[in-house]
mmCIF file with all atom_site columns, C-alpha atoms in Angstrom:
data_model
loop_
_atom_site.group_PDB
_atom_site.id
_atom_site.type_symbol
_atom_site.label_atom_id
_atom_site.label_alt_id
_atom_site.label_comp_id
_atom_site.label_asym_id
_atom_site.label_entity_id
_atom_site.label_seq_id
_atom_site.pdbx_PDB_ins_code
_atom_site.Cartn_x
_atom_site.Cartn_y
_atom_site.Cartn_z
_atom_site.occupancy
_atom_site.B_iso_or_equiv
_atom_site.pdbx_formal_charge
_atom_site.auth_seq_id
_atom_site.auth_comp_id
_atom_site.auth_asym_id
_atom_site.auth_atom_id
_atom_site.pdbx_PDB_model_num
ATOM 1   C CA . MET D 1 1   ? 57.851  126.841 112.431 1.00 40.00 ? 1   MET D CA 1
ATOM 2   C CA . SER D 1 2   ? 58.972  123.684 111.075 1.00 52.00 ? 2   SER D CA 1
ATOM 3   C CA . ALA D 1 3   ? 56.627  120.745 110.547 1.00 55.00 ? 3   ALA D CA 1
ATOM 4   C CA . ASN D 1 4   ? 56.741  118.108 113.267 1.00 68.00 ? 4   ASN D CA 1
ATOM 5   C CA . HIS D 1 5   ? 56.404  115.150 110.816 1.00 77.00 ? 5   HIS D CA 1
ATOM 6   C CA . LYS D 1 6   ? 57.032  114.805 107.130 1.00 85.00 ? 6   LYS D CA 1
ATOM 7   C CA . ALA D 1 7   ? 56.474  112.003 104.729 1.00 89.00 ? 7   ALA D CA 1
ATOM 8   C CA . ALA D 1 8   ? 57.212  111.649 101.091 1.00 92.00 ? 8   ALA D CA 1
ATOM 9   C CA . LEU D 1 9   ? 55.971  109.233 98.387  1.00 93.00 ? 9   LEU D CA 1
ATOM 10  C CA . ARG D 1 10  ? 58.760  108.179 96.113  1.00 93.00 ? 10  ARG D CA 1
ATOM 11  C CA . VAL D 1 11  ? 57.884  106.513 92.823  1.00 93.00 ? 11  VAL D CA 1
ATOM 12  C CA . TYR D 1 12  ? 60.713  105.455 90.634  1.00 93.00 ? 12  TYR D CA 1
ATOM 13  C CA . SER D 1 13  ? 61.432  103.592 87.427  1.00 93.00 ? 13  SER D CA 1
ATOM 14  C CA . SER D 1 14  ? 64.449  102.579 85.345  1.00 91.00 ? 14  SER D CA 1
ATOM 15  C CA . THR D 1 15  ? 62.330  102.306 82.232  1.00 92.00 ? 15  THR D CA 1
ATOM 16  C CA . LEU D 1 16  ? 59.692  105.047 82.577  1.00 92.00 ? 16  LEU D CA 1
ATOM 17  C CA . ASN D 1 17  ? 60.743  108.717 82.417  1.00 92.00 ? 17  ASN D CA 1
ATOM 18  C CA . VAL D 1 18  ? 59.489  111.487 84.696  1.00 94.00 ? 18  VAL D CA 1
ATOM 19  C CA . GLU D 1 19  ? 56.614  112.474 82.416  1.00 94.00 ? 19  GLU D CA 1
ATOM 20  C CA . GLU D 1 20  ? 55.298  108.995 82.212  1.00 92.00 ? 20  GLU D CA 1
ATOM 21  C CA . LEU D 1 21  ? 55.538  108.562 85.956  1.00 93.00 ? 21  LEU D CA 1
ATOM 22  C CA . THR D 1 22  ? 53.685  111.853 86.391  1.00 93.00 ? 22  THR D CA 1
ATOM 23  C CA . ALA D 1 23  ? 51.015  110.671 83.867  1.00 92.00 ? 23  ALA D CA 1
ATOM 24  C CA . LEU D 1 24  ? 50.703  107.435 85.989  1.00 91.00 ? 24  LEU D CA 1
ATOM 25  C CA . MET D 1 25  ? 50.171  109.304 89.201  1.00 92.00 ? 25  MET D CA 1
ATOM 26  C CA . GLY D 1 26  ? 47.700  111.832 87.598  1.00 91.00 ? 26  GLY D CA 1
ATOM 27  C CA . THR D 1 27  ? 49.353  114.843 89.352  1.00 91.00 ? 27  THR D CA 1
ATOM 28  C CA . ALA D 1 28  ? 52.571  116.836 89.179  1.00 94.00 ? 28  ALA D CA 1
ATOM 29  C CA . PRO D 1 29  ? 55.286  115.757 91.674  1.00 94.00 ? 29  PRO D CA 1
ATOM 30  C CA . ASP D 1 30  ? 56.794  118.169 94.112  1.00 94.00 ? 30  ASP D CA 1
ATOM 31  C CA . ARG D 1 31  ? 60.316  117.173 93.171  1.00 93.00 ? 31  ARG D CA 1
ATOM 32  C CA . THR D 1 32  ? 61.894  115.049 90.261  1.00 93.00 ? 32  THR D CA 1
ATOM 33  C CA . ILE D 1 33  ? 65.174  113.522 89.426  1.00 91.00 ? 33  ILE D CA 1
ATOM 34  C CA . ARG D 1 34  ? 65.650  112.382 85.932  1.00 92.00 ? 34  ARG D CA 1
ATOM 35  C CA . LYS D 1 35  ? 67.504  109.020 85.092  1.00 91.00 ? 35  LYS D CA 1
ATOM 36  C CA . GLY D 1 36  ? 71.202  109.922 84.020  1.00 87.00 ? 36  GLY D CA 1
ATOM 37  C CA . GLU D 1 37  ? 71.319  113.112 86.159  1.00 87.00 ? 37  GLU D CA 1
ATOM 38  C CA . PRO D 1 38  ? 74.445  113.360 88.465  1.00 83.00 ? 38  PRO D CA 1
ATOM 39  C CA . ILE D 1 39  ? 73.904  112.009 91.984  1.00 82.00 ? 39  ILE D CA 1
ATOM 40  C CA . SER D 1 40  ? 76.128  114.680 93.481  1.00 79.00 ? 40  SER D CA 1
ATOM 41  C CA . LYS D 1 41  ? 76.960  118.295 92.489  1.00 77.00 ? 41  LYS D CA 1
ATOM 42  C CA . HIS D 1 42  ? 80.492  117.625 93.375  1.00 74.00 ? 42  HIS D CA 1
ATOM 43  C CA . PRO D 1 43  ? 82.613  117.523 90.228  1.00 69.00 ? 43  PRO D CA 1
ATOM 44  C CA . LYS D 1 44  ? 84.520  114.435 91.296  1.00 71.00 ? 44  LYS D CA 1
ATOM 45  C CA . ASP D 1 45  ? 81.534  112.358 91.896  1.00 67.00 ? 45  ASP D CA 1
ATOM 46  C CA . SER D 1 46  ? 80.643  110.974 88.460  1.00 73.00 ? 46  SER D CA 1
ATOM 47  C CA . ARG D 1 47  ? 77.934  108.681 89.522  1.00 83.00 ? 47  ARG D CA 1
ATOM 48  C CA . LEU D 1 48  ? 74.603  108.962 87.631  1.00 86.00 ? 48  LEU D CA 1
ATOM 49  C CA . HIS D 1 49  ? 71.012  108.253 88.812  1.00 86.00 ? 49  HIS D CA 1
ATOM 50  C CA . LYS D 1 50  ? 69.865  104.926 87.530  1.00 90.00 ? 50  LYS D CA 1
ATOM 51  C CA . ASP D 1 51  ? 66.208  105.630 87.885  1.00 91.00 ? 51  ASP D CA 1
ATOM 52  C CA . SER D 1 52  ? 63.707  108.493 87.190  1.00 92.00 ? 52  SER D CA 1
ATOM 53  C CA . ILE D 1 53  ? 62.277  109.470 90.447  1.00 92.00 ? 53  ILE D CA 1
ATOM 54  C CA . CYS D 1 54  ? 59.109  111.701 91.343  1.00 94.00 ? 54  CYS D CA 1
ATOM 55  C CA . PHE D 1 55  ? 58.567  112.681 95.018  1.00 93.00 ? 55  PHE D CA 1
ATOM 56  C CA . TYR D 1 56  ? 55.378  113.818 96.473  1.00 94.00 ? 56  TYR D CA 1
ATOM 57  C CA . ASP D 1 57  ? 55.802  115.560 99.853  1.00 90.00 ? 57  ASP D CA 1
ATOM 58  C CA . MET D 1 58  ? 53.430  115.867 102.801 1.00 88.00 ? 58  MET D CA 1
ATOM 59  C CA . GLU D 1 59  ? 54.081  117.527 106.102 1.00 83.00 ? 59  GLU D CA 1
ATOM 60  C CA . THR D 1 60  ? 52.041  118.359 109.356 1.00 77.00 ? 60  THR D CA 1
ATOM 61  C CA . ASP D 1 61  ? 52.512  120.510 112.447 1.00 74.00 ? 61  ASP D CA 1
ATOM 62  C CA . ASP D 1 62  ? 50.305  118.090 114.402 1.00 71.00 ? 62  ASP D CA 1
ATOM 63  C CA . PRO D 1 63  ? 52.621  116.488 117.006 1.00 62.00 ? 63  PRO D CA 1
ATOM 64  C CA . VAL D 1 64  ? 50.922  113.176 116.796 1.00 62.00 ? 64  VAL D CA 1
ATOM 65  C CA . GLY D 1 65  ? 50.082  113.255 112.997 1.00 74.00 ? 65  GLY D CA 1
ATOM 66  C CA . LEU D 1 66  ? 52.602  111.309 111.076 1.00 82.00 ? 66  LEU D CA 1
ATOM 67  C CA . HIS D 1 67  ? 49.505  109.060 110.034 1.00 84.00 ? 67  HIS D CA 1
ATOM 68  C CA . VAL D 1 68  ? 47.925  112.147 108.597 1.00 85.00 ? 68  VAL D CA 1
ATOM 69  C CA . CYS D 1 69  ? 50.868  112.663 106.111 1.00 87.00 ? 69  CYS D CA 1
ATOM 70  C CA . VAL D 1 70  ? 50.673  108.868 105.214 1.00 90.00 ? 70  VAL D CA 1
ATOM 71  C CA . GLU D 1 71  ? 47.001  109.014 104.771 1.00 90.00 ? 71  GLU D CA 1
ATOM 72  C CA . SER D 1 72  ? 47.295  111.865 102.342 1.00 90.00 ? 72  SER D CA 1
ATOM 73  C CA . LEU D 1 73  ? 49.888  110.073 100.325 1.00 92.00 ? 73  LEU D CA 1
ATOM 74  C CA . LEU D 1 74  ? 47.728  106.955 100.319 1.00 93.00 ? 74  LEU D CA 1
ATOM 75  C CA . MET D 1 75  ? 44.788  108.884 98.873  1.00 93.00 ? 75  MET D CA 1
ATOM 76  C CA . LEU D 1 76  ? 47.034  109.931 96.108  1.00 92.00 ? 76  LEU D CA 1
ATOM 77  C CA . LEU D 1 77  ? 47.939  106.411 95.525  1.00 93.00 ? 77  LEU D CA 1
ATOM 78  C CA . GLU D 1 78  ? 44.366  105.203 95.511  1.00 93.00 ? 78  GLU D CA 1
ATOM 79  C CA . ARG D 1 79  ? 43.238  107.620 92.967  1.00 92.00 ? 79  ARG D CA 1
ATOM 80  C CA . SER D 1 80  ? 45.838  105.968 90.553  1.00 90.00 ? 80  SER D CA 1
ATOM 81  C CA . LYS D 1 81  ? 45.527  102.448 91.850  1.00 90.00 ? 81  LYS D CA 1
ATOM 82  C CA . ALA D 1 82  ? 44.533  100.722 88.556  1.00 89.00 ? 82  ALA D CA 1
ATOM 83  C CA . ARG D 1 83  ? 47.291  102.437 86.474  1.00 88.00 ? 83  ARG D CA 1
ATOM 84  C CA . LEU D 1 84  ? 49.931  101.929 89.190  1.00 88.00 ? 84  LEU D CA 1
ATOM 85  C CA . LEU D 1 85  ? 49.187  98.173  89.695  1.00 87.00 ? 85  LEU D CA 1
ATOM 86  C CA . ALA D 1 86  ? 49.096  97.564  85.874  1.00 88.00 ? 86  ALA D CA 1
ATOM 87  C CA . GLU D 1 87  ? 52.638  99.182  85.726  1.00 86.00 ? 87  GLU D CA 1
ATOM 88  C CA . SER D 1 88  ? 53.954  97.645  89.075  1.00 83.00 ? 88  SER D CA 1
ATOM 89  C CA . ASN D 1 89  ? 56.570  95.627  87.268  1.00 86.00 ? 89  ASN D CA 1
ATOM 90  C CA . ASP D 1 90  ? 58.164  98.692  85.844  1.00 86.00 ? 90  ASP D CA 1
ATOM 91  C CA . LEU D 1 91  ? 58.139  100.724 88.948  1.00 90.00 ? 91  LEU D CA 1
ATOM 92  C CA . GLY D 1 92  ? 58.854  100.923 92.640  1.00 91.00 ? 92  GLY D CA 1
ATOM 93  C CA . MET D 1 93  ? 57.301  102.782 95.313  1.00 93.00 ? 93  MET D CA 1
ATOM 94  C CA . ASP D 1 94  ? 58.279  103.830 98.852  1.00 92.00 ? 94  ASP D CA 1
ATOM 95  C CA . ILE D 1 95  ? 56.758  106.071 101.529 1.00 92.00 ? 95  ILE D CA 1
ATOM 96  C CA . LEU D 1 96  ? 59.544  107.769 103.478 1.00 89.00 ? 96  LEU D CA 1
ATOM 97  C CA . CYS D 1 97  ? 58.507  108.886 106.988 1.00 87.00 ? 97  CYS D CA 1
ATOM 98  C CA . TYR D 1 98  ? 60.395  111.390 109.017 1.00 82.00 ? 98  TYR D CA 1
ATOM 99  C CA . LEU D 1 99  ? 59.563  111.135 112.706 1.00 76.00 ? 99  LEU D CA 1
ATOM 100 C CA . GLU D 1 100 ? 60.941  114.152 114.819 1.00 73.00 ? 100 GLU D CA 1
ATOM 101 C CA . VAL D 1 101 ? 62.616  112.897 118.056 1.00 68.00 ? 101 VAL D CA 1
ATOM 102 C CA . ASP D 1 102 ? 62.701  115.575 120.739 1.00 63.00 ? 102 ASP D CA 1
ATOM 103 C CA . SER D 1 103 ? 63.749  114.633 124.273 1.00 54.00 ? 103 SER D CA 1
ATOM 104 C CA . ALA D 1 104 ? 61.683  117.558 125.770 1.00 57.00 ? 104 ALA D CA 1
ATOM 105 C CA . ARG D 1 105 ? 58.462  116.067 124.403 1.00 56.00 ? 105 ARG D CA 1
ATOM 106 C CA . ALA D 1 106 ? 56.902  112.877 125.727 1.00 48.00 ? 106 ALA D CA 1
ATOM 107 C CA . ASN D 1 107 ? 55.466  111.972 122.405 1.00 54.00 ? 107 ASN D CA 1
ATOM 108 C CA . ASN D 1 108 ? 58.347  110.517 120.301 1.00 59.00 ? 108 ASN D CA 1
ATOM 109 C CA . SER D 1 109 ? 56.324  107.923 118.504 1.00 66.00 ? 109 SER D CA 1
ATOM 110 C CA . CYS D 1 110 ? 53.682  107.405 115.877 1.00 73.00 ? 110 CYS D CA 1
ATOM 111 C CA . CYS D 1 111 ? 50.730  104.906 115.374 1.00 77.00 ? 111 CYS D CA 1
ATOM 112 C CA . PHE D 1 112 ? 49.180  103.744 112.110 1.00 83.00 ? 112 PHE D CA 1
ATOM 113 C CA . GLU D 1 113 ? 45.601  102.345 112.369 1.00 87.00 ? 113 GLU D CA 1
ATOM 114 C CA . HIS D 1 114 ? 44.863  98.842  111.287 1.00 89.00 ? 114 HIS D CA 1
ATOM 115 C CA . ASP D 1 115 ? 42.647  100.291 108.464 1.00 92.00 ? 115 ASP D CA 1
ATOM 116 C CA . LEU D 1 116 ? 45.464  102.481 107.122 1.00 90.00 ? 116 LEU D CA 1
ATOM 117 C CA . LEU D 1 117 ? 47.974  99.465  107.088 1.00 90.00 ? 117 LEU D CA 1
ATOM 118 C CA . GLN D 1 118 ? 45.441  97.265  105.240 1.00 92.00 ? 118 GLN D CA 1
ATOM 119 C CA . ARG D 1 119 ? 44.941  100.024 102.685 1.00 92.00 ? 119 ARG D CA 1
ATOM 120 C CA . LEU D 1 120 ? 48.833  100.309 102.227 1.00 91.00 ? 120 LEU D CA 1
ATOM 121 C CA . ALA D 1 121 ? 49.234  96.657  101.962 1.00 91.00 ? 121 ALA D CA 1
ATOM 122 C CA . VAL D 1 122 ? 47.303  96.813  98.506  1.00 90.00 ? 122 VAL D CA 1
ATOM 123 C CA . PHE D 1 123 ? 50.294  98.570  96.951  1.00 91.00 ? 123 PHE D CA 1
ATOM 124 C CA . PRO D 1 124 ? 53.840  97.021  96.263  1.00 90.00 ? 124 PRO D CA 1
ATOM 125 C CA . LEU D 1 125 ? 55.594  99.497  98.464  1.00 89.00 ? 125 LEU D CA 1
ATOM 126 C CA . ASN D 1 126 ? 57.969  99.798  101.416 1.00 89.00 ? 126 ASN D CA 1
ATOM 127 C CA . VAL D 1 127 ? 57.325  102.167 104.243 1.00 89.00 ? 127 VAL D CA 1
ATOM 128 C CA . ILE D 1 128 ? 60.556  103.589 105.536 1.00 87.00 ? 128 ILE D CA 1
ATOM 129 C CA . MET D 1 129 ? 60.591  105.099 109.076 1.00 85.00 ? 129 MET D CA 1
ATOM 130 C CA . ASN D 1 130 ? 63.487  107.697 109.753 1.00 81.00 ? 130 ASN D CA 1
ATOM 131 C CA . ALA D 1 131 ? 63.859  109.070 113.368 1.00 76.00 ? 131 ALA D CA 1
ATOM 132 C CA . VAL D 1 132 ? 65.217  112.584 112.997 1.00 70.00 ? 132 VAL D CA 1
ATOM 133 C CA . PRO D 1 133 ? 66.511  114.683 115.965 1.00 68.00 ? 133 PRO D CA 1
ATOM 134 C CA . LEU D 1 134 ? 64.476  117.766 116.322 1.00 56.00 ? 134 LEU D CA 1
ATOM 135 C CA . TYR D 1 135 ? 67.694  120.041 116.294 1.00 54.00 ? 135 TYR D CA 1
ATOM 136 C CA . PHE D 1 136 ? 68.615  118.623 113.017 1.00 51.00 ? 136 PHE D CA 1
ATOM 137 C CA . LEU D 1 137 ? 65.428  119.892 111.255 1.00 48.00 ? 137 LEU D CA 1
ATOM 138 C CA . ILE D 1 138 ? 65.430  123.419 112.913 1.00 48.00 ? 138 ILE D CA 1
ATOM 139 C CA . THR D 1 139 ? 68.879  124.328 113.623 1.00 44.00 ? 139 THR D CA 1
ATOM 140 C CA . PRO D 1 140 ? 71.243  125.540 110.910 1.00 46.00 ? 140 PRO D CA 1
ATOM 141 C CA . ILE D 1 141 ? 74.890  124.348 111.005 1.00 45.00 ? 141 ILE D CA 1
ATOM 142 C CA . THR D 1 142 ? 76.889  127.185 112.519 1.00 47.00 ? 142 THR D CA 1
ATOM 143 C CA . LYS D 1 143 ? 79.921  125.461 113.874 1.00 48.00 ? 143 LYS D CA 1
ATOM 144 C CA . PRO D 1 144 ? 82.920  126.339 111.733 1.00 48.00 ? 144 PRO D CA 1
ATOM 145 C CA . ARG D 1 145 ? 84.857  123.306 110.307 1.00 49.00 ? 145 ARG D CA 1
ATOM 146 C CA . PRO D 1 146 ? 88.043  122.533 112.247 1.00 51.00 ? 146 PRO D CA 1
ATOM 147 C CA . GLN D 1 147 ? 91.132  123.791 110.402 1.00 51.00 ? 147 GLN D CA 1
ATOM 148 C CA . THR D 1 148 ? 93.903  121.285 109.522 1.00 51.00 ? 148 THR D CA 1
ATOM 149 C CA . THR D 1 149 ? 97.220  122.334 110.788 1.00 54.00 ? 149 THR D CA 1
ATOM 150 C CA . CYS D 1 150 ? 100.594 121.177 109.546 1.00 53.00 ? 150 CYS D CA 1
ATOM 151 C CA . PRO D 1 151 ? 102.785 119.175 111.865 1.00 52.00 ? 151 PRO D CA 1
ATOM 152 C CA . PRO D 1 152 ? 105.975 120.783 113.107 1.00 54.00 ? 152 PRO D CA 1
ATOM 153 C CA . ALA D 1 153 ? 108.892 121.130 110.525 1.00 55.00 ? 153 ALA D CA 1
ATOM 154 C CA . LYS D 1 154 ? 110.835 118.214 112.161 1.00 57.00 ? 154 LYS D CA 1
ATOM 155 C CA . SER D 1 155 ? 108.371 115.659 110.901 1.00 54.00 ? 155 SER D CA 1
ATOM 156 C CA . PRO D 1 156 ? 108.305 114.413 107.265 1.00 56.00 ? 156 PRO D CA 1
ATOM 157 C CA . PRO D 1 157 ? 105.582 115.981 105.106 1.00 56.00 ? 157 PRO D CA 1
ATOM 158 C CA . SER D 1 158 ? 102.205 114.242 104.944 1.00 54.00 ? 158 SER D CA 1
ATOM 159 C CA . PRO D 1 159 ? 100.091 114.035 101.788 1.00 57.00 ? 159 PRO D CA 1
ATOM 160 C CA . ARG D 1 160 ? 97.314  116.008 103.476 1.00 56.00 ? 160 ARG D CA 1
ATOM 161 C CA . CYS D 1 161 ? 99.512  118.779 104.480 1.00 53.00 ? 161 CYS D CA 1
ATOM 162 C CA . PRO D 1 162 ? 102.394 119.243 101.893 1.00 54.00 ? 162 PRO D CA 1
ATOM 163 C CA . ARG D 1 163 ? 105.234 121.728 102.462 1.00 51.00 ? 163 ARG D CA 1
ATOM 164 C CA . THR D 1 164 ? 105.806 124.484 100.039 1.00 49.00 ? 164 THR D CA 1
#
């Protein structure tokens, strides 16, 4: 069973490396990206990451529980509050929230309590909400890609479909 809601804390910096970010947080991240790593695995895409990034992931199966994920990430931030606020000029922070949207269920929303929002406001971070269709999270892509066919021989060759 997939989680109904997911959230991730993204801590990033162009001046601090992954190890320094991990030391600031006081706990190992779930995923990391090092500054200078390629953005894409595709060989033609030569862009590189400009920041070192640490991700801390949370998820829940509670159908109304996105706030549970955000609360857990906030507790992680609060444990490192003094260090994070001291280094706030050198780093950025976001909480990325993924809210499942399922037309078969009545509850396609989330609610954050006033207290939780006040505690979040202490930190220089953005909370980014992403509504994700349920089928996108649990259904693998099984549809084959359409095949490109060449036009009839009477037309001139196109760059996408050269004649041999």
